[in-house]
Amino acid sequence: QVQLVESGGGLVQAGGSLRLSCAASGRTFSNYAMGWFRQAPGKEREFVAAISWRGGNTLYADSVTGRFTISRDNAMNTVYLQMNSLKPEDTAVYYCAAEGTQPTIPRTRSYEYDYWGQGTQVTVSS
């Protein structure tokens, strides 16, 4: 089992920045690829960003490319999502997730992830 706890969400004005953190405990964090997903009210959960288990490969949704950066610190068992130039359409609950198949390219589909955090709310005002 892997336990994931997100933090860092909040209310920010458009154009502002937030950094989300996801702290992992349980099994060896460095064995897991990590992803960030988000879900806005009335919408399906969507992929935001992912990082491979070694940290060498990252993927981003088109909507956040150039604005968001995913990173990981295996010594701290934590994955981060730096969000810059935030827009009102980024408003959602953000979830981190872990999957342990160790693919070279991290996965982008929510059903491919085994463990999920409880989510943290991000609200961007216009």
mmCIF file of C-alpha atoms in Angstrom:
data_model
loop_
_atom_site.group_PDB
_atom_site.id
_atom_site.type_symbol
_atom_site.label_atom_id
_atom_site.label_comp_id
_atom_site.label_asym_id
_atom_site.label_seq_id
_atom_site.Cartn_x
_atom_site.Cartn_y
_atom_site.Cartn_z
ATOM 1 C CA GLN A 1 0.000 0.000 0.000
ATOM 2 C CA VAL A 2 1.022 3.559 -0.712
ATOM 3 C CA GLN A 3 -0.568 6.432 1.151
ATOM 4 C CA LEU A 4 -0.651 9.812 -0.568
ATOM 5 C CA VAL A 5 -1.451 13.166 1.002
ATOM 6 C CA GLU A 6 -1.742 16.323 -1.097
ATOM 7 C CA SER A 7 -1.272 19.849 0.185
ATOM 8 C CA GLY A 8 -0.728 23.349 -1.126
ATOM 9 C CA GLY A 9 -4.084 24.101 -2.686
ATOM 10 C CA GLY A 10 -5.923 27.334 -2.106
ATOM 11 C CA LEU A 11 -7.435 30.439 -3.634
ATOM 12 C CA VAL A 12 -5.327 32.480 -6.040
ATOM 13 C CA GLN A 13 -5.980 35.211 -8.562
ATOM 14 C CA ALA A 14 -5.591 34.582 -12.270
ATOM 15 C CA GLY A 15 -1.955 34.869 -13.267
ATOM 16 C CA GLY A 16 -0.767 33.730 -9.871
ATOM 17 C CA SER A 17 1.130 30.619 -8.814
ATOM 18 C CA LEU A 18 0.728 27.701 -6.459
ATOM 19 C CA ARG A 19 2.881 24.706 -5.647
ATOM 20 C CA LEU A 20 1.148 21.472 -4.784
ATOM 21 C CA SER A 21 2.912 18.765 -2.827
ATOM 22 C CA CYS A 22 2.084 15.102 -2.486
ATOM 23 C CA ALA A 23 3.754 13.229 0.347
ATOM 24 C CA ALA A 24 3.959 9.462 0.038
ATOM 25 C CA SER A 25 4.363 6.801 2.681
ATOM 26 C CA GLY A 26 4.255 3.046 2.721
ATOM 27 C CA ARG A 27 6.182 1.274 0.010
ATOM 28 C CA THR A 28 9.335 2.533 -1.671
ATOM 29 C CA PHE A 29 8.359 5.816 -3.276
ATOM 30 C CA SER A 30 11.118 5.712 -5.862
ATOM 31 C CA ASN A 31 9.602 2.563 -7.398
ATOM 32 C CA TYR A 32 6.462 4.425 -8.440
ATOM 33 C CA ALA A 33 5.663 6.694 -11.321
ATOM 34 C CA MET A 34 3.563 9.620 -10.136
ATOM 35 C CA GLY A 35 0.799 11.570 -11.743
ATOM 36 C CA TRP A 36 -1.353 14.604 -11.104
ATOM 37 C CA PHE A 37 -4.986 14.656 -12.186
ATOM 38 C CA ARG A 38 -7.759 17.156 -11.636
ATOM 39 C CA GLN A 39 -11.517 17.176 -11.552
ATOM 40 C CA ALA A 40 -13.685 20.228 -11.932
ATOM 41 C CA PRO A 41 -17.353 20.266 -10.856
ATOM 42 C CA GLY A 42 -19.513 18.404 -13.335
ATOM 43 C CA LYS A 43 -16.525 17.179 -15.331
ATOM 44 C CA GLU A 44 -14.583 13.958 -15.542
ATOM 45 C CA ARG A 45 -11.211 13.566 -13.930
ATOM 46 C CA GLU A 46 -8.488 14.579 -16.359
ATOM 47 C CA PHE A 47 -4.764 14.064 -16.660
ATOM 48 C CA VAL A 48 -2.521 17.002 -15.795
ATOM 49 C CA ALA A 49 1.070 15.774 -15.544
ATOM 50 C CA ALA A 50 3.130 12.684 -14.804
ATOM 51 C CA ILE A 51 6.716 11.812 -13.980
ATOM 52 C CA SER A 52 8.494 8.507 -14.380
ATOM 53 C CA TRP A 53 9.732 6.523 -11.429
ATOM 54 C CA ARG A 54 13.301 7.625 -12.058
ATOM 55 C CA GLY A 55 12.229 11.176 -12.769
ATOM 56 C CA GLY A 56 13.791 11.319 -16.200
ATOM 57 C CA ASN A 57 10.581 11.539 -18.198
ATOM 58 C CA THR A 58 7.652 13.884 -17.772
ATOM 59 C CA LEU A 59 4.380 14.356 -19.627
ATOM 60 C CA TYR A 60 1.892 17.194 -19.567
ATOM 61 C CA ALA A 61 -1.605 17.823 -20.772
ATOM 62 C CA ASP A 62 -1.687 20.322 -23.612
ATOM 63 C CA SER A 63 -3.713 22.709 -21.474
ATOM 64 C CA VAL A 64 -0.922 23.082 -18.897
ATOM 65 C CA THR A 65 2.225 22.708 -20.996
ATOM 66 C CA GLY A 66 4.541 25.625 -20.427
ATOM 67 C CA ARG A 67 2.743 26.677 -17.248
ATOM 68 C CA PHE A 68 2.964 23.654 -14.934
ATOM 69 C CA THR A 69 6.037 21.666 -13.899
ATOM 70 C CA ILE A 70 6.041 18.280 -12.202
ATOM 71 C CA SER A 71 9.046 17.182 -10.178
ATOM 72 C CA ARG A 72 9.899 14.649 -7.510
ATOM 73 C CA ASP A 73 12.263 14.358 -4.580
ATOM 74 C CA ASN A 74 12.732 10.686 -3.848
ATOM 75 C CA ALA A 75 14.713 11.438 -0.693
ATOM 76 C CA MET A 76 11.686 13.323 0.654
ATOM 77 C CA ASN A 77 9.112 10.884 -0.782
ATOM 78 C CA THR A 78 7.344 13.828 -2.348
ATOM 79 C CA VAL A 79 6.124 14.851 -5.777
ATOM 80 C CA TYR A 80 5.407 18.477 -6.629
ATOM 81 C CA LEU A 81 3.323 20.364 -9.140
ATOM 82 C CA GLN A 82 4.441 23.932 -9.688
ATOM 83 C CA MET A 83 1.589 25.856 -11.285
ATOM 84 C CA ASN A 84 2.275 29.244 -12.825
ATOM 85 C CA SER A 85 0.144 31.643 -14.852
ATOM 86 C CA LEU A 86 -2.977 30.104 -13.399
ATOM 87 C CA LYS A 87 -6.280 30.565 -15.189
ATOM 88 C CA PRO A 88 -9.855 30.304 -13.904
ATOM 89 C CA GLU A 89 -10.244 27.120 -15.951
ATOM 90 C CA ASP A 90 -7.554 25.505 -13.783
ATOM 91 C CA THR A 91 -10.014 25.516 -10.900
ATOM 92 C CA ALA A 92 -10.504 21.928 -9.747
ATOM 93 C CA VAL A 93 -9.694 19.394 -7.092
ATOM 94 C CA TYR A 94 -6.177 18.151 -7.772
ATOM 95 C CA TYR A 95 -5.231 14.566 -7.020
ATOM 96 C CA CYS A 96 -1.885 12.843 -7.007
ATOM 97 C CA ALA A 97 -1.622 9.189 -7.911
ATOM 98 C CA ALA A 98 0.988 6.435 -7.977
ATOM 99 C CA GLU A 99 1.497 3.439 -10.189
ATOM 100 C CA GLY A 100 4.160 0.770 -9.816
ATOM 101 C CA THR A 101 4.692 -0.823 -13.217
ATOM 102 C CA GLN A 102 7.805 1.315 -13.811
ATOM 103 C CA PRO A 103 7.180 2.230 -17.435
ATOM 104 C CA THR A 104 9.786 4.297 -19.240
ATOM 105 C CA ILE A 105 7.081 6.729 -20.279
ATOM 106 C CA PRO A 106 4.673 7.632 -17.459
ATOM 107 C CA ARG A 107 1.030 6.866 -17.935
ATOM 108 C CA THR A 108 -1.762 9.361 -18.526
ATOM 109 C CA ARG A 109 -4.941 7.392 -17.892
ATOM 110 C CA SER A 110 -6.439 7.447 -14.426
ATOM 111 C CA TYR A 111 -7.328 3.739 -14.466
ATOM 112 C CA GLU A 112 -3.653 2.909 -14.825
ATOM 113 C CA TYR A 113 -2.875 4.318 -11.399
ATOM 114 C CA ASP A 114 -3.204 2.190 -8.299
ATOM 115 C CA TYR A 115 -3.110 4.641 -5.401
ATOM 116 C CA TRP A 116 -4.743 8.032 -4.958
ATOM 117 C CA GLY A 117 -4.659 10.894 -2.507
ATOM 118 C CA GLN A 118 -7.720 12.622 -1.127
ATOM 119 C CA GLY A 119 -7.286 15.712 -3.283
ATOM 120 C CA THR A 120 -6.640 19.397 -2.674
ATOM 121 C CA GLN A 121 -8.838 22.228 -3.923
ATOM 122 C CA VAL A 122 -7.381 24.848 -6.251
ATOM 123 C CA THR A 123 -9.551 27.860 -6.998
ATOM 124 C CA VAL A 124 -8.447 30.540 -9.453
ATOM 125 C CA SER A 125 -10.443 33.755 -9.425
ATOM 126 C CA SER A 126 -10.724 36.032 -12.447
#
